[in-house]
């Protein structure tokens, strides 16, 4: 256990000391934040107000809460995955630099080494995502805060589960990488593509029917929806208390992917949690199998 703890500490310290990896992991949250505040925020604001009948007047603070909640949920849903890939690049860098070979000839068990990479990646990613979450909450406090304590705790739970997913996914992908060029290529692809396929950059409700059905199989879709629900539900509660029409509220929920459908059937929040938890278990199992198979093949 002491060996595992030392390896985890070593990996976490190297990640935060490596300014290149740390900066790369922060790029996506920073870009998203700037993009939303300077451009997409106004686009989403217009999309909300354009679909409201003229005889209904919605308070600006509620609109700000809707836009802010969408910003924060998008920021977190993407960061949980992209930051995990950046944090996990240390595993590949150890292969490139030869550190992995040196560790392989030590008495340290291969399973302990693989576990140390996973846990340290999770810790580093979770810390970065908590920082991003704090920044998002500050933004909501300045624009329109409608979160309850329960909402905040659920957002933390969502972050925990999505970081588990991102860490497992990145561990599997990075397992096969062996060069610095491959690290750069994978990092670029994940940063550019994941936000679209999980519905963070543009709501899945705006996609074609075929893409909506295709993306309904991906765990990231439900991760984004969970963040949406827990970052925006406070606004919907306030709208219900203010006697806004339920049709208007449900329309907003459909627009921002609080309501997600699997082949025309709305997916409940407990079902989303179950799906993501199963995905976490399956991916962690695949990572364990890859390392077990490799060690058995060597023996």
PDB file of C-alpha atoms in Angstrom:
ATOM      1  CA  UNK A   1       0.000   0.000   0.000  1.00  0.00           C
ATOM      2  CA  UNK A   2       2.870   2.393   0.726  1.00  0.00           C
ATOM      3  CA  UNK A   3       4.269   1.727  -2.751  1.00  0.00           C
ATOM      4  CA  UNK A   4       0.912   2.563  -4.306  1.00  0.00           C
ATOM      5  CA  UNK A   5       0.630   5.763  -2.268  1.00  0.00           C
ATOM      6  CA  UNK A   6       4.138   6.844  -3.248  1.00  0.00           C
ATOM      7  CA  UNK A   7       3.436   6.234  -6.928  1.00  0.00           C
ATOM      8  CA  UNK A   8       0.162   8.169  -6.746  1.00  0.00           C
ATOM      9  CA  UNK A   9       1.880  11.104  -5.020  1.00  0.00           C
ATOM     10  CA  UNK A  10       4.658  11.011  -7.588  1.00  0.00           C
ATOM     11  CA  UNK A  11       2.211  11.096 -10.524  1.00  0.00           C
ATOM     12  CA  UNK A  12       0.067  13.879  -9.069  1.00  0.00           C
ATOM     13  CA  UNK A  13       3.095  16.023  -8.251  1.00  0.00           C
ATOM     14  CA  UNK A  14       4.556  15.545 -11.729  1.00  0.00           C
ATOM     15  CA  UNK A  15       1.270  16.562 -13.315  1.00  0.00           C
ATOM     16  CA  UNK A  16       0.970  19.810 -11.383  1.00  0.00           C
ATOM     17  CA  UNK A  17       4.676  20.581 -11.775  1.00  0.00           C
ATOM     18  CA  UNK A  18       4.568  20.041 -15.538  1.00  0.00           C
ATOM     19  CA  UNK A  19       3.384  23.450 -16.738  1.00  0.00           C
ATOM     20  CA  UNK A  20       2.786  22.094 -20.246  1.00  0.00           C
ATOM     21  CA  UNK A  21       0.364  19.368 -19.146  1.00  0.00           C
ATOM     22  CA  UNK A  22      -1.309  21.643 -16.606  1.00  0.00           C
ATOM     23  CA  UNK A  23      -1.808  24.419 -19.141  1.00  0.00           C
ATOM     24  CA  UNK A  24      -3.147  21.957 -21.723  1.00  0.00           C
ATOM     25  CA  UNK A  25      -5.663  20.593 -19.228  1.00  0.00           C
ATOM     26  CA  UNK A  26      -6.866  24.128 -18.452  1.00  0.00           C
ATOM     27  CA  UNK A  27      -7.132  25.199 -22.091  1.00  0.00           C
ATOM     28  CA  UNK A  28     -10.539  23.636 -22.755  1.00  0.00           C
ATOM     29  CA  UNK A  29     -12.270  25.104 -19.666  1.00  0.00           C
ATOM     30  CA  UNK A  30     -10.746  28.523 -20.368  1.00  0.00           C
ATOM     31  CA  UNK A  31     -11.726  28.449 -24.053  1.00  0.00           C
ATOM     32  CA  UNK A  32     -15.251  27.368 -23.199  1.00  0.00           C
ATOM     33  CA  UNK A  33     -15.611  30.063 -20.570  1.00  0.00           C
ATOM     34  CA  UNK A  34     -14.385  32.820 -22.917  1.00  0.00           C
ATOM     35  CA  UNK A  35     -16.469  31.445 -25.805  1.00  0.00           C
ATOM     36  CA  UNK A  36     -19.667  31.384 -23.796  1.00  0.00           C
ATOM     37  CA  UNK A  37     -19.199  34.739 -22.103  1.00  0.00           C
ATOM     38  CA  UNK A  38     -18.242  36.609 -25.290  1.00  0.00           C
ATOM     39  CA  UNK A  39     -20.364  34.877 -27.917  1.00  0.00           C
ATOM     40  CA  UNK A  40     -22.465  31.819 -27.151  1.00  0.00           C
ATOM     41  CA  UNK A  41     -24.066  33.399 -24.097  1.00  0.00           C
ATOM     42  CA  UNK A  42     -25.809  35.975 -26.290  1.00  0.00           C
ATOM     43  CA  UNK A  43     -26.759  33.284 -28.814  1.00  0.00           C
ATOM     44  CA  UNK A  44     -28.425  31.155 -26.148  1.00  0.00           C
ATOM     45  CA  UNK A  45     -30.088  34.184 -24.627  1.00  0.00           C
ATOM     46  CA  UNK A  46     -31.596  35.028 -28.017  1.00  0.00           C
ATOM     47  CA  UNK A  47     -32.722  31.439 -28.571  1.00  0.00           C
ATOM     48  CA  UNK A  48     -34.560  31.439 -25.239  1.00  0.00           C
ATOM     49  CA  UNK A  49     -36.267  34.797 -25.680  1.00  0.00           C
ATOM     50  CA  UNK A  50     -37.150  34.213 -29.348  1.00  0.00           C
ATOM     51  CA  UNK A  51     -39.327  31.218 -28.496  1.00  0.00           C
ATOM     52  CA  UNK A  52     -41.271  32.970 -25.734  1.00  0.00           C
ATOM     53  CA  UNK A  53     -44.713  34.307 -26.710  1.00  0.00           C
ATOM     54  CA  UNK A  54     -44.949  38.088 -26.651  1.00  0.00           C
ATOM     55  CA  UNK A  55     -47.594  38.118 -23.913  1.00  0.00           C
ATOM     56  CA  UNK A  56     -45.229  36.315 -21.505  1.00  0.00           C
ATOM     57  CA  UNK A  57     -42.542  38.418 -19.851  1.00  0.00           C
ATOM     58  CA  UNK A  58     -39.662  36.503 -18.283  1.00  0.00           C
ATOM     59  CA  UNK A  59     -37.505  38.200 -15.686  1.00  0.00           C
ATOM     60  CA  UNK A  60     -33.950  38.887 -16.892  1.00  0.00           C
ATOM     61  CA  UNK A  61     -32.500  37.122 -13.856  1.00  0.00           C
ATOM     62  CA  UNK A  62     -34.272  33.896 -14.887  1.00  0.00           C
ATOM     63  CA  UNK A  63     -32.870  34.153 -18.398  1.00  0.00           C
ATOM     64  CA  UNK A  64     -29.432  34.812 -16.918  1.00  0.00           C
ATOM     65  CA  UNK A  65     -29.859  31.742 -14.745  1.00  0.00           C
ATOM     66  CA  UNK A  66     -30.783  29.627 -17.776  1.00  0.00           C
ATOM     67  CA  UNK A  67     -27.821  30.860 -19.810  1.00  0.00           C
ATOM     68  CA  UNK A  68     -25.416  30.607 -16.863  1.00  0.00           C
ATOM     69  CA  UNK A  69     -26.576  27.106 -15.986  1.00  0.00           C
ATOM     70  CA  UNK A  70     -26.053  25.995 -19.570  1.00  0.00           C
ATOM     71  CA  UNK A  71     -22.568  27.516 -19.530  1.00  0.00           C
ATOM     72  CA  UNK A  72     -21.504  25.808 -16.302  1.00  0.00           C
ATOM     73  CA  UNK A  73     -22.996  22.440 -17.251  1.00  0.00           C
ATOM     74  CA  UNK A  74     -21.237  22.509 -20.625  1.00  0.00           C
ATOM     75  CA  UNK A  75     -17.970  23.539 -19.012  1.00  0.00           C
ATOM     76  CA  UNK A  76     -18.057  20.667 -16.525  1.00  0.00           C
ATOM     77  CA  UNK A  77     -19.314  17.975 -18.892  1.00  0.00           C
ATOM     78  CA  UNK A  78     -16.442  18.625 -21.304  1.00  0.00           C
ATOM     79  CA  UNK A  79     -13.749  19.222 -18.684  1.00  0.00           C
ATOM     80  CA  UNK A  80     -14.376  15.895 -16.928  1.00  0.00           C
ATOM     81  CA  UNK A  81     -13.257  14.107 -20.108  1.00  0.00           C
ATOM     82  CA  UNK A  82     -10.690  16.383 -21.748  1.00  0.00           C
ATOM     83  CA  UNK A  83      -8.818  17.082 -18.502  1.00  0.00           C
ATOM     84  CA  UNK A  84      -8.715  13.332 -17.776  1.00  0.00           C
ATOM     85  CA  UNK A  85      -6.960  12.738 -21.091  1.00  0.00           C
ATOM     86  CA  UNK A  86      -4.427  15.474 -20.350  1.00  0.00           C
ATOM     87  CA  UNK A  87      -3.797  14.153 -16.832  1.00  0.00           C
ATOM     88  CA  UNK A  88      -3.359  10.633 -18.132  1.00  0.00           C
ATOM     89  CA  UNK A  89      -0.748  11.644 -20.698  1.00  0.00           C
ATOM     90  CA  UNK A  90       1.816  11.125 -17.934  1.00  0.00           C
ATOM     91  CA  UNK A  91       1.373   7.386 -18.455  1.00  0.00           C
ATOM     92  CA  UNK A  92       2.366   7.784 -22.110  1.00  0.00           C
ATOM     93  CA  UNK A  93       5.227  10.160 -21.315  1.00  0.00           C
ATOM     94  CA  UNK A  94       6.682   7.565 -18.962  1.00  0.00           C
ATOM     95  CA  UNK A  95       6.690   5.138 -21.896  1.00  0.00           C
ATOM     96  CA  UNK A  96       8.350   7.689 -24.184  1.00  0.00           C
ATOM     97  CA  UNK A  97      11.010   8.706 -21.652  1.00  0.00           C
ATOM     98  CA  UNK A  98      11.805   5.118 -20.647  1.00  0.00           C
ATOM     99  CA  UNK A  99      10.636   5.560 -17.053  1.00  0.00           C
ATOM    100  CA  UNK A 100       8.053   2.821 -17.587  1.00  0.00           C
ATOM    101  CA  UNK A 101      10.768   0.329 -18.552  1.00  0.00           C
ATOM    102  CA  UNK A 102      12.766   1.218 -15.458  1.00  0.00           C
ATOM    103  CA  UNK A 103       9.688   0.649 -13.300  1.00  0.00           C
ATOM    104  CA  UNK A 104       9.005  -2.676 -14.981  1.00  0.00           C
ATOM    105  CA  UNK A 105      12.304  -4.116 -13.769  1.00  0.00           C
ATOM    106  CA  UNK A 106      11.666  -3.055 -10.163  1.00  0.00           C
ATOM    107  CA  UNK A 107       9.823  -5.255  -7.649  1.00  0.00           C
ATOM    108  CA  UNK A 108       6.732  -3.065  -8.077  1.00  0.00           C
ATOM    109  CA  UNK A 109       3.846  -5.182  -9.308  1.00  0.00           C
ATOM    110  CA  UNK A 110       2.467  -4.216 -12.715  1.00  0.00           C
ATOM    111  CA  UNK A 111      -1.063  -4.107 -11.329  1.00  0.00           C
ATOM    112  CA  UNK A 112       0.021  -1.606  -8.669  1.00  0.00           C
ATOM    113  CA  UNK A 113       1.667   0.557 -11.317  1.00  0.00           C
ATOM    114  CA  UNK A 114      -1.452   0.511 -13.520  1.00  0.00           C
ATOM    115  CA  UNK A 115      -3.669   1.310 -10.534  1.00  0.00           C
ATOM    116  CA  UNK A 116      -1.431   4.218  -9.538  1.00  0.00           C
ATOM    117  CA  UNK A 117      -1.838   5.800 -12.976  1.00  0.00           C
ATOM    118  CA  UNK A 118      -5.620   5.457 -12.776  1.00  0.00           C
ATOM    119  CA  UNK A 119      -6.006   6.853  -9.259  1.00  0.00           C
ATOM    120  CA  UNK A 120      -3.568   9.717  -9.782  1.00  0.00           C
ATOM    121  CA  UNK A 121      -5.315  10.674 -13.032  1.00  0.00           C
ATOM    122  CA  UNK A 122      -8.645  10.677 -11.230  1.00  0.00           C
ATOM    123  CA  UNK A 123      -7.290  12.841  -8.379  1.00  0.00           C
ATOM    124  CA  UNK A 124      -5.651  15.378 -10.711  1.00  0.00           C
ATOM    125  CA  UNK A 125      -8.703  15.590 -12.953  1.00  0.00           C
ATOM    126  CA  UNK A 126     -11.121  15.906 -10.049  1.00  0.00           C
ATOM    127  CA  UNK A 127      -9.086  18.749  -8.549  1.00  0.00           C
ATOM    128  CA  UNK A 128      -9.051  20.664 -11.845  1.00  0.00           C
ATOM    129  CA  UNK A 129     -12.787  20.079 -12.328  1.00  0.00           C
ATOM    130  CA  UNK A 130     -13.532  21.282  -8.796  1.00  0.00           C
ATOM    131  CA  UNK A 131     -11.615  24.473  -9.599  1.00  0.00           C
ATOM    132  CA  UNK A 132     -13.624  24.853 -12.822  1.00  0.00           C
ATOM    133  CA  UNK A 133     -16.811  24.194 -10.836  1.00  0.00           C
ATOM    134  CA  UNK A 134     -15.883  26.897  -8.355  1.00  0.00           C
ATOM    135  CA  UNK A 135     -15.323  29.346 -11.180  1.00  0.00           C
ATOM    136  CA  UNK A 136     -18.672  28.399 -12.663  1.00  0.00           C
ATOM    137  CA  UNK A 137     -20.457  28.893  -9.357  1.00  0.00           C
ATOM    138  CA  UNK A 138     -18.872  32.329  -8.991  1.00  0.00           C
ATOM    139  CA  UNK A 139     -20.154  33.188 -12.461  1.00  0.00           C
ATOM    140  CA  UNK A 140     -23.665  32.015 -11.519  1.00  0.00           C
ATOM    141  CA  UNK A 141     -23.543  34.033  -8.307  1.00  0.00           C
ATOM    142  CA  UNK A 142     -22.775  37.134 -10.361  1.00  0.00           C
ATOM    143  CA  UNK A 143     -25.404  36.546 -13.057  1.00  0.00           C
ATOM    144  CA  UNK A 144     -28.264  34.517 -11.573  1.00  0.00           C
ATOM    145  CA  UNK A 145     -27.975  32.040  -8.683  1.00  0.00           C
ATOM    146  CA  UNK A 146     -30.873  29.611  -8.251  1.00  0.00           C
ATOM    147  CA  UNK A 147     -29.021  26.529  -6.996  1.00  0.00           C
ATOM    148  CA  UNK A 148     -30.009  24.870  -3.748  1.00  0.00           C
ATOM    149  CA  UNK A 149     -27.570  22.991  -1.514  1.00  0.00           C
ATOM    150  CA  UNK A 150     -28.952  19.755  -2.941  1.00  0.00           C
ATOM    151  CA  UNK A 151     -28.243  20.973  -6.494  1.00  0.00           C
ATOM    152  CA  UNK A 152     -24.643  21.797  -5.570  1.00  0.00           C
ATOM    153  CA  UNK A 153     -24.109  18.374  -3.984  1.00  0.00           C
ATOM    154  CA  UNK A 154     -25.602  16.662  -7.037  1.00  0.00           C
ATOM    155  CA  UNK A 155     -23.301  18.637  -9.349  1.00  0.00           C
ATOM    156  CA  UNK A 156     -20.348  17.391  -7.285  1.00  0.00           C
ATOM    157  CA  UNK A 157     -21.698  13.821  -7.583  1.00  0.00           C
ATOM    158  CA  UNK A 158     -22.091  14.259 -11.351  1.00  0.00           C
ATOM    159  CA  UNK A 159     -18.512  15.494 -11.549  1.00  0.00           C
ATOM    160  CA  UNK A 160     -17.278  12.496  -9.572  1.00  0.00           C
ATOM    161  CA  UNK A 161     -19.032   9.992 -11.863  1.00  0.00           C
ATOM    162  CA  UNK A 162     -18.007  11.764 -15.076  1.00  0.00           C
ATOM    163  CA  UNK A 163     -14.387  12.016 -13.938  1.00  0.00           C
ATOM    164  CA  UNK A 164     -14.464   8.266 -13.245  1.00  0.00           C
ATOM    165  CA  UNK A 165     -15.763   7.782 -16.785  1.00  0.00           C
ATOM    166  CA  UNK A 166     -13.204  10.137 -18.322  1.00  0.00           C
ATOM    167  CA  UNK A 167     -10.349   8.543 -16.390  1.00  0.00           C
ATOM    168  CA  UNK A 168     -11.346   5.036 -17.462  1.00  0.00           C
ATOM    169  CA  UNK A 169     -11.838   6.082 -21.091  1.00  0.00           C
ATOM    170  CA  UNK A 170      -8.514   7.930 -21.239  1.00  0.00           C
ATOM    171  CA  UNK A 171      -6.718   5.028 -19.542  1.00  0.00           C
ATOM    172  CA  UNK A 172      -7.937   2.638 -22.238  1.00  0.00           C
ATOM    173  CA  UNK A 173      -7.068   4.964 -25.120  1.00  0.00           C
ATOM    174  CA  UNK A 174      -3.694   6.023 -23.693  1.00  0.00           C
ATOM    175  CA  UNK A 175      -2.811   2.400 -23.016  1.00  0.00           C
ATOM    176  CA  UNK A 176      -2.136   2.005 -26.750  1.00  0.00           C
ATOM    177  CA  UNK A 177      -0.184   5.277 -27.230  1.00  0.00           C
ATOM    178  CA  UNK A 178       3.602   5.164 -27.400  1.00  0.00           C
ATOM    179  CA  UNK A 179       4.822   8.523 -28.770  1.00  0.00           C
ATOM    180  CA  UNK A 180       4.586  12.265 -28.184  1.00  0.00           C
ATOM    181  CA  UNK A 181       2.976  12.730 -31.595  1.00  0.00           C
ATOM    182  CA  UNK A 182       0.193  10.344 -30.696  1.00  0.00           C
ATOM    183  CA  UNK A 183      -0.384  12.271 -27.451  1.00  0.00           C
ATOM    184  CA  UNK A 184      -0.800  15.532 -29.375  1.00  0.00           C
ATOM    185  CA  UNK A 185      -3.100  13.947 -31.952  1.00  0.00           C
ATOM    186  CA  UNK A 186      -5.391  12.326 -29.395  1.00  0.00           C
ATOM    187  CA  UNK A 187      -5.485  15.464 -27.247  1.00  0.00           C
ATOM    188  CA  UNK A 188      -6.486  17.588 -30.246  1.00  0.00           C
ATOM    189  CA  UNK A 189      -9.176  15.159 -31.416  1.00  0.00           C
ATOM    190  CA  UNK A 190     -10.730  14.758 -27.977  1.00  0.00           C
ATOM    191  CA  UNK A 191     -10.721  18.505 -27.254  1.00  0.00           C
ATOM    192  CA  UNK A 192     -12.259  19.321 -30.631  1.00  0.00           C
ATOM    193  CA  UNK A 193     -14.834  16.549 -30.933  1.00  0.00           C
ATOM    194  CA  UNK A 194     -16.065  15.530 -27.505  1.00  0.00           C
ATOM    195  CA  UNK A 195     -17.952  18.746 -26.805  1.00  0.00           C
ATOM    196  CA  UNK A 196     -20.048  18.213 -29.928  1.00  0.00           C
ATOM    197  CA  UNK A 197     -20.901  14.547 -29.438  1.00  0.00           C
ATOM    198  CA  UNK A 198     -21.897  15.046 -25.781  1.00  0.00           C
ATOM    199  CA  UNK A 199     -24.151  18.015 -26.552  1.00  0.00           C
ATOM    200  CA  UNK A 200     -22.082  20.589 -24.666  1.00  0.00           C
ATOM    201  CA  UNK A 201     -21.389  22.959 -27.554  1.00  0.00           C
ATOM    202  CA  UNK A 202     -24.800  22.575 -29.175  1.00  0.00           C
ATOM    203  CA  UNK A 203     -27.826  20.881 -27.567  1.00  0.00           C
ATOM    204  CA  UNK A 204     -28.555  17.433 -28.956  1.00  0.00           C
ATOM    205  CA  UNK A 205     -32.162  18.531 -29.421  1.00  0.00           C
ATOM    206  CA  UNK A 206     -30.873  20.688 -32.291  1.00  0.00           C
ATOM    207  CA  UNK A 207     -29.335  17.712 -34.111  1.00  0.00           C
ATOM    208  CA  UNK A 208     -31.026  15.597 -36.756  1.00  0.00           C
ATOM    209  CA  UNK A 209     -33.261  12.727 -35.667  1.00  0.00           C
ATOM    210  CA  UNK A 210     -30.640  10.172 -36.742  1.00  0.00           C
ATOM    211  CA  UNK A 211     -27.869  11.815 -34.722  1.00  0.00           C
ATOM    212  CA  UNK A 212     -30.126  12.163 -31.688  1.00  0.00           C
ATOM    213  CA  UNK A 213     -30.799   8.422 -31.750  1.00  0.00           C
ATOM    214  CA  UNK A 214     -27.126   7.627 -32.322  1.00  0.00           C
ATOM    215  CA  UNK A 215     -25.863   9.883 -29.529  1.00  0.00           C
ATOM    216  CA  UNK A 216     -28.473   8.489 -27.122  1.00  0.00           C
ATOM    217  CA  UNK A 217     -26.246   5.408 -26.797  1.00  0.00           C
ATOM    218  CA  UNK A 218     -23.274   7.435 -25.488  1.00  0.00           C
ATOM    219  CA  UNK A 219     -22.760   7.909 -21.720  1.00  0.00           C
ATOM    220  CA  UNK A 220     -21.515  11.461 -22.299  1.00  0.00           C
ATOM    221  CA  UNK A 221     -24.979  12.465 -23.501  1.00  0.00           C
ATOM    222  CA  UNK A 222     -26.479  11.570 -20.135  1.00  0.00           C
ATOM    223  CA  UNK A 223     -23.576  13.111 -18.241  1.00  0.00           C
ATOM    224  CA  UNK A 224     -24.268  16.438 -19.927  1.00  0.00           C
ATOM    225  CA  UNK A 225     -27.993  16.087 -19.237  1.00  0.00           C
ATOM    226  CA  UNK A 226     -27.351  15.443 -15.539  1.00  0.00           C
ATOM    227  CA  UNK A 227     -25.242  18.587 -15.316  1.00  0.00           C
ATOM    228  CA  UNK A 228     -27.940  20.507 -17.200  1.00  0.00           C
ATOM    229  CA  UNK A 229     -30.659  19.342 -14.815  1.00  0.00           C
ATOM    230  CA  UNK A 230     -28.755  20.136 -11.646  1.00  0.00           C
ATOM    231  CA  UNK A 231     -27.395  23.482 -12.859  1.00  0.00           C
ATOM    232  CA  UNK A 232     -30.719  24.757 -14.262  1.00  0.00           C
ATOM    233  CA  UNK A 233     -33.474  23.062 -12.263  1.00  0.00           C
ATOM    234  CA  UNK A 234     -33.416  25.871  -9.725  1.00  0.00           C
ATOM    235  CA  UNK A 235     -34.510  28.241 -12.483  1.00  0.00           C
ATOM    236  CA  UNK A 236     -37.352  25.927 -13.456  1.00  0.00           C
ATOM    237  CA  UNK A 237     -38.466  25.655  -9.829  1.00  0.00           C
ATOM    238  CA  UNK A 238     -38.574  29.439  -9.620  1.00  0.00           C
ATOM    239  CA  UNK A 239     -40.521  29.632 -12.888  1.00  0.00           C
ATOM    240  CA  UNK A 240     -43.037  27.072 -11.581  1.00  0.00           C
ATOM    241  CA  UNK A 241     -43.401  29.018  -8.338  1.00  0.00           C
ATOM    242  CA  UNK A 242     -44.024  32.172 -10.398  1.00  0.00           C
ATOM    243  CA  UNK A 243     -46.823  30.362 -12.301  1.00  0.00           C
ATOM    244  CA  UNK A 244     -45.185  30.337 -15.712  1.00  0.00           C
ATOM    245  CA  UNK A 245     -46.951  27.909 -18.108  1.00  0.00           C
ATOM    246  CA  UNK A 246     -45.750  24.305 -17.752  1.00  0.00           C
ATOM    247  CA  UNK A 247     -45.608  24.033 -21.558  1.00  0.00           C
ATOM    248  CA  UNK A 248     -43.045  26.860 -21.624  1.00  0.00           C
ATOM    249  CA  UNK A 249     -40.936  25.216 -18.907  1.00  0.00           C
ATOM    250  CA  UNK A 250     -41.023  21.820 -20.633  1.00  0.00           C
ATOM    251  CA  UNK A 251     -40.085  23.504 -23.888  1.00  0.00           C
ATOM    252  CA  UNK A 252     -37.011  25.013 -22.239  1.00  0.00           C
ATOM    253  CA  UNK A 253     -36.124  21.614 -20.743  1.00  0.00           C
ATOM    254  CA  UNK A 254     -36.299  19.981 -24.170  1.00  0.00           C
ATOM    255  CA  UNK A 255     -34.284  22.778 -25.753  1.00  0.00           C
ATOM    256  CA  UNK A 256     -31.342  22.589 -23.327  1.00  0.00           C
ATOM    257  CA  UNK A 257     -31.335  18.750 -23.048  1.00  0.00           C
ATOM    258  CA  UNK A 258     -32.620  18.564 -19.492  1.00  0.00           C
ATOM    259  CA  UNK A 259     -35.030  16.123 -21.103  1.00  0.00           C
ATOM    260  CA  UNK A 260     -33.173  13.476 -23.098  1.00  0.00           C
ATOM    261  CA  UNK A 261     -34.957  10.877 -25.186  1.00  0.00           C
ATOM    262  CA  UNK A 262     -33.964   7.348 -26.122  1.00  0.00           C
ATOM    263  CA  UNK A 263     -35.951   6.542 -29.256  1.00  0.00           C
ATOM    264  CA  UNK A 264     -38.813   8.869 -28.276  1.00  0.00           C
ATOM    265  CA  UNK A 265     -38.835   7.679 -24.646  1.00  0.00           C
ATOM    266  CA  UNK A 266     -37.749  10.235 -22.074  1.00  0.00           C
ATOM    267  CA  UNK A 267     -34.890   8.980 -19.919  1.00  0.00           C
ATOM    268  CA  UNK A 268     -35.333   9.526 -16.185  1.00  0.00           C
ATOM    269  CA  UNK A 269     -32.548  10.917 -14.021  1.00  0.00           C
ATOM    270  CA  UNK A 270     -32.115   7.641 -12.040  1.00  0.00           C
ATOM    271  CA  UNK A 271     -31.756   5.800 -15.373  1.00  0.00           C
ATOM    272  CA  UNK A 272     -29.053   8.277 -16.435  1.00  0.00           C
ATOM    273  CA  UNK A 273     -27.128   7.590 -13.233  1.00  0.00           C
ATOM    274  CA  UNK A 274     -27.433   3.832 -13.727  1.00  0.00           C
ATOM    275  CA  UNK A 275     -26.240   4.073 -17.338  1.00  0.00           C
ATOM    276  CA  UNK A 276     -23.182   6.150 -16.435  1.00  0.00           C
ATOM    277  CA  UNK A 277     -22.350   3.940 -13.456  1.00  0.00           C
ATOM    278  CA  UNK A 278     -22.540   0.824 -15.635  1.00  0.00           C
ATOM    279  CA  UNK A 279     -20.350   2.532 -18.236  1.00  0.00           C
ATOM    280  CA  UNK A 280     -17.803   3.372 -15.518  1.00  0.00           C
ATOM    281  CA  UNK A 281     -17.720  -0.239 -14.317  1.00  0.00           C
ATOM    282  CA  UNK A 282     -17.419  -1.635 -17.846  1.00  0.00           C
ATOM    283  CA  UNK A 283     -14.589   0.708 -18.848  1.00  0.00           C
ATOM    284  CA  UNK A 284     -12.687   0.105 -15.611  1.00  0.00           C
ATOM    285  CA  UNK A 285     -13.116  -3.614 -16.247  1.00  0.00           C
ATOM    286  CA  UNK A 286     -11.687  -3.223 -19.752  1.00  0.00           C
ATOM    287  CA  UNK A 287      -8.680  -1.340 -18.369  1.00  0.00           C
ATOM    288  CA  UNK A 288      -8.091  -4.074 -15.786  1.00  0.00           C
ATOM    289  CA  UNK A 289      -8.392  -6.760 -18.478  1.00  0.00           C
ATOM    290  CA  UNK A 290      -5.901  -4.997 -20.768  1.00  0.00           C
ATOM    291  CA  UNK A 291      -3.288  -4.841 -18.034  1.00  0.00           C
ATOM    292  CA  UNK A 292      -4.012  -8.400 -16.878  1.00  0.00           C
ATOM    293  CA  UNK A 293      -3.769  -9.741 -20.422  1.00  0.00           C
ATOM    294  CA  UNK A 294      -0.505  -7.882 -21.032  1.00  0.00           C
ATOM    295  CA  UNK A 295       1.090  -9.176 -17.827  1.00  0.00           C
ATOM    296  CA  UNK A 296      -0.112 -12.715 -18.487  1.00  0.00           C
ATOM    297  CA  UNK A 297       1.267 -12.567 -22.029  1.00  0.00           C
ATOM    298  CA  UNK A 298       4.666 -11.407 -20.738  1.00  0.00           C
ATOM    299  CA  UNK A 299       4.752 -14.193 -18.169  1.00  0.00           C
TER     300      UNK A 299
END
